[in-house]
Coordinates of C-alpha atoms and ligand atoms in Angstrom, one line a residue:
M1 CA 13.1 32.2 3.6
R2 CA 10.4 30.3 5.1
A3 CA 10.6 26.3 4.5
P4 CA 8.3 24.6 2.7
P5 CA 6.4 22.6 4.4
Q6 CA 7.0 19.5 5.0
T7 CA 3.8 17.3 5.5
V8 CA 0.1 17.1 4.7
T9 CA -0.4 18.7 8.0
E10 CA 2.4 21.4 7.7
L11 CA 0.8 23.2 4.2
R12 CA -2.7 23.0 5.1
S13 CA -1.6 25.6 8.5
A14 CA 0.4 27.4 5.1
L15 CA -2.3 27.4 2.9
R16 CA -5.4 28.2 5.2
R17 CA -2.7 31.3 6.8
G18 CA -2.4 32.5 3.1
E19 CA 1.7 31.8 3.1
I20 CA 0.9 29.7 0.3
T21 CA -1.1 28.9 -2.7
S22 CA -1.7 25.0 -3.9
V23 CA -1.1 26.8 -7.5
A24 CA 2.4 27.3 -6.5
A25 CA 3.0 24.0 -3.7
T26 CA 2.2 21.9 -6.7
Q27 CA 4.6 23.5 -9.7
A28 CA 7.1 23.4 -6.7
M29 CA 6.4 19.6 -6.0
L30 CA 6.4 19.6 -10.1
D31 CA 10.0 21.5 -9.9
R32 CA 10.9 18.4 -7.5
I33 CA 9.8 15.9 -10.1
V34 CA 11.3 16.4 -12.4
A35 CA 15.0 16.9 -10.6
L36 CA 15.2 14.0 -9.0
D37 CA 12.6 11.4 -10.7
N38 CA 15.5 11.0 -13.3
E39 CA 16.9 9.2 -11.1
L40 CA 14.7 7.6 -7.7
K41 CA 12.2 7.2 -11.3
S42 CA 8.5 6.5 -8.4
Y43 CA 5.9 8.0 -11.0
L44 CA 4.5 6.3 -14.6
T45 CA 2.5 9.4 -15.6
I46 CA 2.9 12.4 -14.5
T47 CA -0.5 14.5 -14.7
D48 CA 0.8 18.1 -15.2
E49 CA -1.4 19.9 -15.8
L50 CA -4.7 18.3 -14.4
A51 CA -2.7 18.9 -11.7
L52 CA -2.5 22.5 -11.5
E53 CA -6.0 23.1 -13.4
Q54 CA -6.9 21.0 -9.9
A55 CA -4.4 23.0 -8.0
A56 CA -6.1 26.6 -9.5
A57 CA -9.7 25.1 -8.2
A58 CA -8.3 24.7 -5.1
D59 CA -7.4 27.9 -4.4
R60 CA -10.6 29.5 -5.8
R61 CA -12.8 27.0 -3.1
R62 CA -10.1 28.3 -0.5
A63 CA -10.9 31.6 -1.2
Q64 CA -14.1 31.0 -1.2
G65 CA -14.5 30.0 2.6
E66 CA -14.1 26.2 2.6
D67 CA -11.1 24.4 4.4
G68 CA -10.2 21.0 4.3
A69 CA -7.5 18.9 5.5
L70 CA -7.0 17.7 1.5
L71 CA -8.2 21.3 0.0
G72 CA -5.5 22.1 -2.7
V73 CA -2.6 19.7 -1.2
P74 CA -1.0 17.4 -4.0
I75 CA -0.6 13.9 -4.1
A76 CA 0.2 10.6 -5.8
V77 CA -2.6 7.6 -7.0
K78 CA -0.6 4.1 -7.9
D79 CA -1.4 2.8 -11.5
I80 CA -3.7 0.3 -10.9
I81 CA -6.2 3.3 -9.9
C82 CA -8.2 4.1 -12.8
V83 CA -8.1 8.4 -13.1
A84 CA -10.3 10.0 -15.9
G85 CA -8.1 11.5 -18.8
A86 CA -4.9 10.3 -17.7
P87 CA -3.2 6.6 -19.0
T88 CA -4.0 3.9 -17.0
T89 CA -1.5 0.3 -17.1
A90 CA -1.5 -1.3 -13.5
G91 CA 3.2 -1.6 -14.5
S92 CA 1.7 -4.3 -17.8
K93 CA 2.2 -3.5 -21.2
I94 CA -1.0 -5.2 -21.1
L95 CA -3.0 -2.0 -20.6
D96 CA -0.5 -0.1 -22.7
G97 CA -2.7 3.5 -24.0
F98 CA -5.4 2.9 -21.7
I99 CA -7.2 5.1 -20.9
P100 CA -10.3 5.6 -18.4
P101 CA -13.2 7.3 -19.1
Y102 CA -14.4 7.8 -15.9
D103 CA -12.2 7.8 -11.7
A104 CA -12.3 5.3 -9.2
F105 CA -14.3 6.4 -6.0
V106 CA -11.4 7.1 -4.6
V107 CA -10.5 9.7 -6.9
Q108 CA -14.4 11.0 -7.0
K109 CA -13.1 11.1 -2.9
L110 CA -10.4 13.0 -3.0
K111 CA -11.7 15.9 -6.0
E112 CA -14.5 16.7 -3.8
V113 CA -12.2 17.1 -1.2
G114 CA -10.5 19.1 -3.5
A115 CA -6.8 17.1 -3.9
V116 CA -4.2 17.8 -5.9
I117 CA -3.3 14.8 -8.1
L118 CA 0.4 14.8 -9.8
G119 CA -0.1 11.2 -11.1
K120 CA 0.2 8.0 -11.4
T121 CA 3.1 6.2 -9.8
N122 CA 5.0 3.2 -10.1
T123 CA 3.9 -0.5 -9.4
D124 CA 4.6 -4.2 -9.8
E125 CA 2.7 -6.0 -13.2
F126 CA -0.8 -5.9 -11.5
A127 CA 0.6 -5.5 -7.9
M128 CA 2.1 -8.4 -7.9
G129 CA 5.2 -8.2 -6.2
S130 CA 7.2 -7.1 -3.0
S131 CA 10.0 -4.4 -4.8
T132 CA 8.5 -2.4 -8.2
E133 CA 10.8 -4.6 -10.2
N134 CA 8.3 -6.0 -11.0
S135 CA 6.7 -3.3 -13.0
A136 CA 7.1 -3.5 -16.7
Y137 CA 7.9 -0.3 -17.4
F138 CA 11.2 0.3 -15.0
I139 CA 12.3 -0.1 -11.3
T140 CA 12.1 2.4 -9.1
R141 CA 14.5 3.2 -6.4
N142 CA 14.6 3.1 -2.9
P143 CA 15.4 7.0 -2.2
W144 CA 17.0 6.0 1.0
D145 CA 19.9 4.2 -1.7
L146 CA 19.0 4.7 -5.3
E147 CA 21.5 0.7 -5.0
H148 CA 17.9 -1.0 -3.3
V149 CA 14.4 -1.7 -4.0
P150 CA 11.7 0.3 -2.1
G151 CA 9.5 -2.7 -1.7
G152 CA 6.7 -3.1 -4.0
S153 CA 4.3 -3.3 -4.8
S154 CA 3.0 0.2 -3.8
G155 CA 7.0 0.8 -4.7
G156 CA 6.3 3.6 -6.7
S157 CA 4.0 5.1 -4.1
A158 CA 6.4 4.7 -1.0
A159 CA 9.2 6.0 -2.9
A160 CA 7.6 9.6 -3.6
V161 CA 6.7 10.3 -0.6
A162 CA 9.4 9.1 1.7
A163 CA 11.7 11.9 -1.1
E164 CA 9.0 14.9 -1.0
L165 CA 7.2 14.6 -4.9
A166 CA 3.8 14.4 -2.8
Y167 CA 2.3 14.9 0.6
G168 CA 0.8 11.0 0.1
A169 CA 0.3 9.2 -1.9
L170 CA -3.0 5.5 -2.5
G171 CA -1.4 2.6 -3.1
T172 CA -3.1 -1.0 -3.2
D173 CA -2.4 -3.3 -0.5
T174 CA -2.9 -7.5 -1.4
G175 CA -0.5 -8.6 0.8
G176 CA 1.3 -6.4 2.6
S177 CA 1.8 -4.1 -0.6
V178 CA 0.9 -1.0 1.4
R179 CA 2.7 -2.2 4.4
Q180 CA 6.7 -3.5 3.4
P181 CA 6.9 -0.8 1.5
A182 CA 6.5 1.9 3.8
S183 CA 8.1 -0.3 5.6
F184 CA 11.6 0.3 3.3
C185 CA 11.5 3.6 2.8
G186 CA 10.4 5.2 6.1
V187 CA 6.6 5.9 5.6
V188 CA 3.9 5.4 7.2
G189 CA 1.3 2.5 5.6
L190 CA -1.9 2.0 6.4
R191 CA -4.2 -1.1 5.3
P192 CA -8.0 -0.6 6.5
T193 CA -10.5 -3.1 6.6
Y194 CA -11.4 -5.3 3.4
G195 CA -14.3 -3.4 2.0
R196 CA -13.8 -0.2 5.0
I197 CA -14.1 1.7 0.4
S198 CA -14.7 0.6 -2.6
R199 CA -12.6 -0.7 -4.6
W200 CA -15.0 0.7 -7.4
G201 CA -12.5 1.7 -10.4
V202 CA -9.8 0.0 -9.1
V203 CA -7.8 -2.9 -11.6
A204 CA -7.9 -6.4 -9.7
F205 CA -5.2 -8.7 -8.7
A206 CA -6.7 -11.1 -5.7
S207 CA -10.6 -9.8 -4.7
S208 CA -10.8 -11.4 -1.7
L209 CA -7.6 -9.9 0.1
D210 CA -7.2 -6.5 -2.7
Q211 CA -7.8 -2.9 -0.4
V212 CA -7.0 0.4 -1.0
G213 CA -4.5 2.3 1.8
T214 CA -2.6 5.2 2.3
F215 CA 0.8 6.6 2.8
G216 CA 2.1 9.5 4.3
R217 CA 5.2 10.6 6.0
T218 CA 3.4 10.8 9.0
V219 CA 0.9 9.5 11.1
A220 CA -1.4 12.4 10.6
D221 CA -1.2 12.9 6.6
A222 CA -2.1 9.2 5.9
T223 CA -5.1 9.5 8.3
A224 CA -6.3 12.7 6.5
L225 CA -6.1 10.6 3.5
F226 CA -8.0 7.2 4.6
Q227 CA -9.8 9.9 6.0
A228 CA -11.7 11.5 2.8
I229 CA -11.7 8.0 0.7
A230 CA -13.5 5.9 3.2
G231 CA -16.3 5.0 2.8
Y232 CA -19.4 2.7 1.0
D233 CA -20.2 2.5 -2.5
R234 CA -22.6 0.0 -3.7
R235 CA -21.1 -0.4 -7.3
D236 CA -18.8 -2.3 -5.2
S237 CA -20.9 -4.9 -3.1
T238 CA -18.2 -5.5 -0.9
S239 CA -18.0 -2.4 1.2
L240 CA -19.7 -2.5 4.3
N241 CA -21.7 0.3 4.6
V242 CA -21.2 1.3 8.5
P243 CA -20.4 5.1 9.3
V244 CA -16.5 6.6 9.2
P245 CA -16.3 7.4 12.3
D246 CA -13.8 10.7 12.7
Y247 CA -9.7 9.4 12.6
A248 CA -8.8 12.3 13.5
A249 CA -9.9 12.5 16.0
A250 CA -8.6 9.6 18.0
L251 CA -5.3 10.8 17.2
T252 CA -5.6 11.8 21.0
G253 CA -1.6 9.7 21.7
D254 CA -3.3 8.1 24.3
I255 CA -2.1 4.2 25.2
R256 CA -2.6 3.3 28.5
G257 CA -4.1 0.6 28.8
L258 CA -4.7 -0.3 25.2
R259 CA -3.8 -4.1 25.7
V260 CA -1.2 -4.6 22.9
G261 CA 0.2 -8.2 21.6
V262 CA 3.3 -9.0 21.1
P263 CA 2.9 -13.0 18.4
A264 CA 5.9 -15.5 19.4
E265 CA 5.3 -16.9 16.1
Y266 CA 6.3 -13.1 14.2
F267 CA 10.4 -13.1 16.1
V268 CA 11.4 -16.2 14.4
S269 CA 15.1 -17.1 12.8
G270 CA 14.8 -15.0 8.9
I271 CA 14.5 -12.3 11.0
E272 CA 17.2 -9.5 10.4
P273 CA 19.2 -9.0 14.1
E274 CA 18.9 -5.0 13.3
V275 CA 15.0 -5.7 12.7
E276 CA 14.0 -7.7 15.6
T277 CA 15.9 -5.1 17.8
A278 CA 14.0 -2.3 16.8
V279 CA 11.7 -3.5 16.7
R280 CA 11.0 -5.2 20.1
A281 CA 12.3 -1.8 21.4
A282 CA 9.5 -0.3 19.5
I283 CA 6.9 -2.2 21.0
A284 CA 9.3 -1.3 25.1
K285 CA 8.6 2.4 24.4
L286 CA 4.8 1.3 24.1
E287 CA 5.0 -0.6 27.1
E288 CA 6.6 2.3 28.3
L289 CA 3.6 4.5 27.3
G290 CA 1.2 3.2 29.9
A291 CA 0.3 0.2 26.7
E292 CA 0.2 -3.3 28.9
I293 CA 2.2 -6.3 26.5
H294 CA 0.8 -9.3 26.4
P295 CA 2.2 -12.6 24.8
I296 CA 0.1 -14.0 22.2
T297 CA 0.5 -17.1 20.1
L298 CA -0.5 -17.0 16.5
P299 CA -1.0 -21.2 15.9
H300 CA -1.7 -20.6 12.2
T301 CA 1.1 -18.3 10.8
R302 CA 4.0 -20.9 8.9
Y303 CA 0.4 -21.0 6.5
A304 CA 0.3 -17.8 5.7
L305 CA 2.1 -18.0 2.5
P306 CA 1.5 -21.5 1.1
V307 CA -2.5 -20.0 2.3
Y308 CA -2.4 -17.1 -0.1
Y309 CA 0.3 -18.1 -2.4
L310 CA -3.3 -20.6 -3.5
I311 CA -5.6 -18.0 -2.8
A312 CA -3.6 -14.8 -4.5
P313 CA -3.0 -16.3 -8.3
A314 CA -6.6 -19.0 -8.4
E315 CA -8.1 -15.6 -7.6
A316 CA -6.0 -13.5 -10.0
S317 CA -6.6 -16.4 -12.8
A318 CA -10.3 -16.1 -12.9
N319 CA -9.5 -11.8 -12.9
L320 CA -7.1 -11.6 -15.4
G321 CA -9.6 -13.7 -18.4
R322 CA -10.4 -9.9 -18.9
Y323 CA -7.6 -9.1 -20.7
D324 CA -8.0 -11.0 -24.4
G325 CA -7.6 -8.3 -27.0
V326 CA -11.3 -7.4 -27.3
R327 CA -11.2 -5.2 -24.0
Y328 CA -8.9 -3.6 -22.4
G329 CA -5.8 -2.0 -24.6
P330 CA -3.2 -3.5 -27.5
R331 CA -4.4 -5.7 -29.2
V332 CA -1.4 -8.5 -31.0
E333 CA -3.8 -10.0 -34.3
G334 CA -3.1 -13.5 -35.1
A335 CA -4.3 -15.6 -37.5
D336 CA -7.5 -16.5 -36.0
M337 CA -9.2 -15.4 -32.6
I338 CA -7.5 -18.3 -30.4
D339 CA -4.0 -16.9 -31.9
T340 CA -4.9 -13.3 -31.1
V341 CA -5.9 -14.4 -28.3
K342 CA -2.7 -15.8 -27.4
K343 CA 0.3 -13.6 -29.1
T344 CA -2.2 -10.3 -27.1
R345 CA -1.5 -12.3 -23.5
A346 CA 1.9 -13.1 -24.3
L347 CA 2.5 -9.8 -23.2
F348 CA 2.1 -10.8 -19.8
G349 CA 5.2 -10.4 -18.1
P350 CA 7.2 -13.9 -16.2
E351 CA 5.3 -13.2 -12.8
V352 CA 2.2 -12.9 -13.9
K353 CA 2.5 -15.4 -16.3
R354 CA 3.3 -18.1 -13.3
R355 CA 0.3 -16.5 -11.1
I356 CA -2.3 -17.2 -13.7
M357 CA -0.9 -21.0 -13.7
L358 CA -0.6 -21.6 -11.3
G359 CA -3.7 -20.7 -9.8
T360 CA -5.7 -22.3 -13.0
Y361 CA -3.7 -25.4 -11.4
A362 CA -5.0 -24.5 -8.6
L363 CA -8.4 -23.7 -9.5
S364 CA -8.6 -26.9 -12.3
A365 CA -11.3 -29.9 -12.0
G366 CA -9.3 -32.6 -9.9
Y367 CA -7.3 -30.4 -8.3
Y368 CA -9.5 -27.0 -7.0
D369 CA -10.7 -29.3 -3.4
A370 CA -7.0 -30.2 -2.7
Y371 CA -5.9 -26.5 -3.4
Y372 CA -7.5 -24.5 -3.5
G373 CA -10.8 -25.9 -1.3
R374 CA -7.3 -26.6 1.7
A375 CA -6.6 -23.0 1.2
L376 CA -10.3 -21.5 2.2
K377 CA -10.2 -24.0 5.0
V378 CA -6.9 -22.8 6.9
R379 CA -8.1 -19.5 5.8
T380 CA -10.4 -19.9 8.1
L381 CA -7.9 -21.1 10.6
I382 CA -5.6 -18.6 10.4
K383 CA -8.5 -16.3 11.3
Q384 CA -9.8 -17.5 13.9
D385 CA -5.8 -17.3 15.1
F386 CA -6.5 -13.6 14.5
L387 CA -10.2 -13.9 16.2
N388 CA -8.4 -15.2 19.2
A389 CA -5.8 -12.2 19.7
F390 CA -9.1 -10.1 19.8
A391 CA -10.3 -11.4 22.9
Q392 CA -7.4 -10.9 24.8
V393 CA -5.5 -7.6 23.5
D394 CA -6.3 -4.4 21.1
V395 CA -3.6 -4.1 19.1
I396 CA -1.0 -7.1 17.7
A397 CA 3.0 -5.1 17.6
C398 CA 5.7 -7.3 15.2
P399 CA 7.6 -6.3 12.3
T400 CA 6.5 -4.8 9.3
S401 CA 9.2 -7.3 7.1
P402 CA 12.3 -9.7 8.3
T403 CA 14.3 -6.9 6.3
T404 CA 15.7 -3.8 6.2
A405 CA 14.9 -2.6 1.7
F406 CA 17.1 -5.3 -0.4
K407 CA 19.0 -4.3 -3.6
V408 CA 17.7 -4.4 -6.5
G409 CA 18.0 -7.6 -9.1
E410 CA 19.2 -9.9 -6.0
R411 CA 16.0 -11.2 -5.1
A412 CA 14.6 -10.8 -9.0
D413 CA 15.6 -14.2 -10.3
D414 CA 14.2 -16.0 -7.3
P415 CA 10.5 -15.7 -6.7
I416 CA 10.2 -17.2 -2.9
S417 CA 12.8 -15.2 -1.4
M418 CA 11.1 -12.3 -3.0
Y419 CA 7.3 -13.8 -1.4
L420 CA 9.2 -14.4 1.6
A421 CA 9.2 -10.0 1.8
D422 CA 5.4 -10.5 2.7
I423 CA 5.8 -12.9 5.2
F424 CA 4.2 -10.8 8.3
T425 CA 1.9 -8.8 6.1
L426 CA 0.1 -11.9 4.3
S427 CA -2.3 -12.8 7.3
V428 CA -3.9 -9.6 8.0
N429 CA -5.3 -9.6 4.6
L430 CA -6.6 -12.8 4.6
S431 CA -8.1 -12.1 8.5
A432 CA -9.6 -9.3 7.1
S433 CA -8.3 -7.5 10.1
C434 CA -5.9 -3.7 9.4
G435 CA -2.9 -3.0 9.4
L436 CA -0.8 0.3 9.5
S437 CA 4.0 0.2 9.3
V438 CA 4.9 3.2 10.8
P439 CA 9.1 4.0 11.1
C440 CA 10.8 2.6 14.1
G441 CA 14.8 2.8 13.5
F442 CA 16.6 2.9 11.2
D443 CA 19.5 -0.5 10.4
S444 CA 23.5 -0.3 10.7
K445 CA 23.2 1.2 6.5
G446 CA 20.9 3.4 7.0
L447 CA 17.8 2.2 6.8
P448 CA 14.8 2.5 7.5
I449 CA 12.8 -0.5 9.5
G450 CA 8.9 -0.7 10.8
L451 CA 6.9 -1.7 12.7
Q452 CA 3.4 -3.5 11.8
L453 CA 0.8 -3.0 14.7
I454 CA -2.2 -4.7 13.2
G455 CA -6.3 -4.3 14.7
N456 CA -9.6 -6.5 14.4
A457 CA -11.7 -6.0 11.9
L458 CA -12.6 -2.0 11.7
Q459 CA -10.1 -1.0 14.2
E460 CA -8.5 2.0 12.0
A461 CA -9.0 4.2 14.8
T462 CA -7.2 2.1 17.1
I463 CA -3.8 1.5 15.6
L464 CA -3.5 4.6 14.2
N465 CA -2.9 6.3 17.6
A466 CA -0.9 3.3 18.7
A467 CA 1.0 4.6 16.0
Y468 CA 0.4 7.9 16.3
A469 CA 1.9 7.5 19.8
Y470 CA 4.5 5.7 19.7
E471 CA 5.3 8.6 16.8
Q472 CA 5.6 11.2 18.8
A473 CA 6.8 9.9 21.2
T474 CA 10.0 8.8 18.8
G475 CA 10.3 10.9 16.0
W476 CA 12.0 8.7 13.4
H477 CA 9.8 10.8 10.9
Q478 CA 11.3 13.7 10.7
E479 CA 14.7 11.4 9.5
K480 CA 14.9 12.3 6.0
P481 CA 16.2 10.7 2.9
R482 CA 20.0 11.3 0.8
I483 CA 18.3 11.8 -1.8
G484 CA 18.0 16.0 -3.2
R485 CA 20.1 16.6 -0.1
G486 CA 24.0 17.3 -2.5
Ligands
LIG501 N1 4.4 -9.3 -2.3 C1 2.1 -9.8 -2.6 C2 2.3 -10.7 -3.8 O1 3.3 -10.5 -4.8 C3 2.0 -9.5 -1.9 C4 1.4 -7.6 -3.6 C5 -0.4 -7.0 -2.7 O2 0.1 -6.9 -1.6 N2 0.1 -6.3 -4.3 O3 1.4 -10.9 -4.3

């Protein structure tokens, strides 16, 4: 018997040649979810009926001669993105039972190209976290070692893709939530430029930082998903009305002459030696492939964490004001209106409450200028660092995260150590650059390590091609996690 297709690219060829139908491929994924997801816990909701209907529709479209990169391909969607008729919880009890009557822009786009939606994946509550332990429902496990976290907040999507419970997935990345779990789970995760994709229908966390991103087991797969969802939409005034290039065509694998910057500030104490070794070896590989390596400096790097943890909670505190027991989800009746709002808002989990308090404080009269206002100014300095760097280089290469996946529970009670998991990813969001994580090896425990490649605004094609060249020359993506292999 022929092995089932492993990637979006392989599935597409098999569908095209008539070796498999989308209904069969979808059923195989659903069976695998039933067999493995009790342990892994990557999905919050499985939309099996919807998936099989979409698969049958995709097979009919194919029979009529249609062919597209995602036609009939089963994928997963982070549960912070609205899919009409399916629960959308954002990992929170405060949205328990909320069923959006509409599709997010990105889901509309996926449906247009005939992708099949298997279900909604687990996330830290309102995407606040780096381990998926802040989900109000359950913790997702890392498919390489179930004792370890998958990263977060899009940990469900990363784990599902790594464990082959979906061919690809959507996540969101406000400070690292696509790249960091991609790194922890050994898959590719792309965080596109702010505004590259309309966020209409995506539950808001921090509106000046949020963006949808894609996961794939290969660079080509993450690119195929990105191609399908990129674009402007008048319902999101921050989305950019610029043409969407042919990203797949940009994957030539030729990086001769590419200028790669290596920031001194990203190789400092606190980074695990095995991570540093793997990332430096990856950079040497890029050089071997014809890239030029340049030392660069991003001098304001050490302010990224405090700046992010002022701006993101401030914006979150404003965005989360809408959950009052009237407009969405459950309501806990109290003695009067204020009491009802108080009791309902007690449904937020501890991390969300912490952020609302921090954010409200940073925005309050008398503190606004000292905290939020200053954070915005330092954010401009961070952005300027990146603009200066991109005057000299095309791509910045560094680790995605200072460590590999930590153990479940290890950082759960220590918010600062949890925040440090995103130390290398936050600046991409603050500077409105784009970034991705591509597998670049394993530590001695067998846990994946990710190489982060950062590009200037709208230069996704450049970083995707650099990652593609690296992937083709190394083959880390062919390694498989233990789960489901006896
Ligand atoms: N871990 C970071 C946070 O907790 C980033 C989360 C994200 O990108 N959604 O805010």
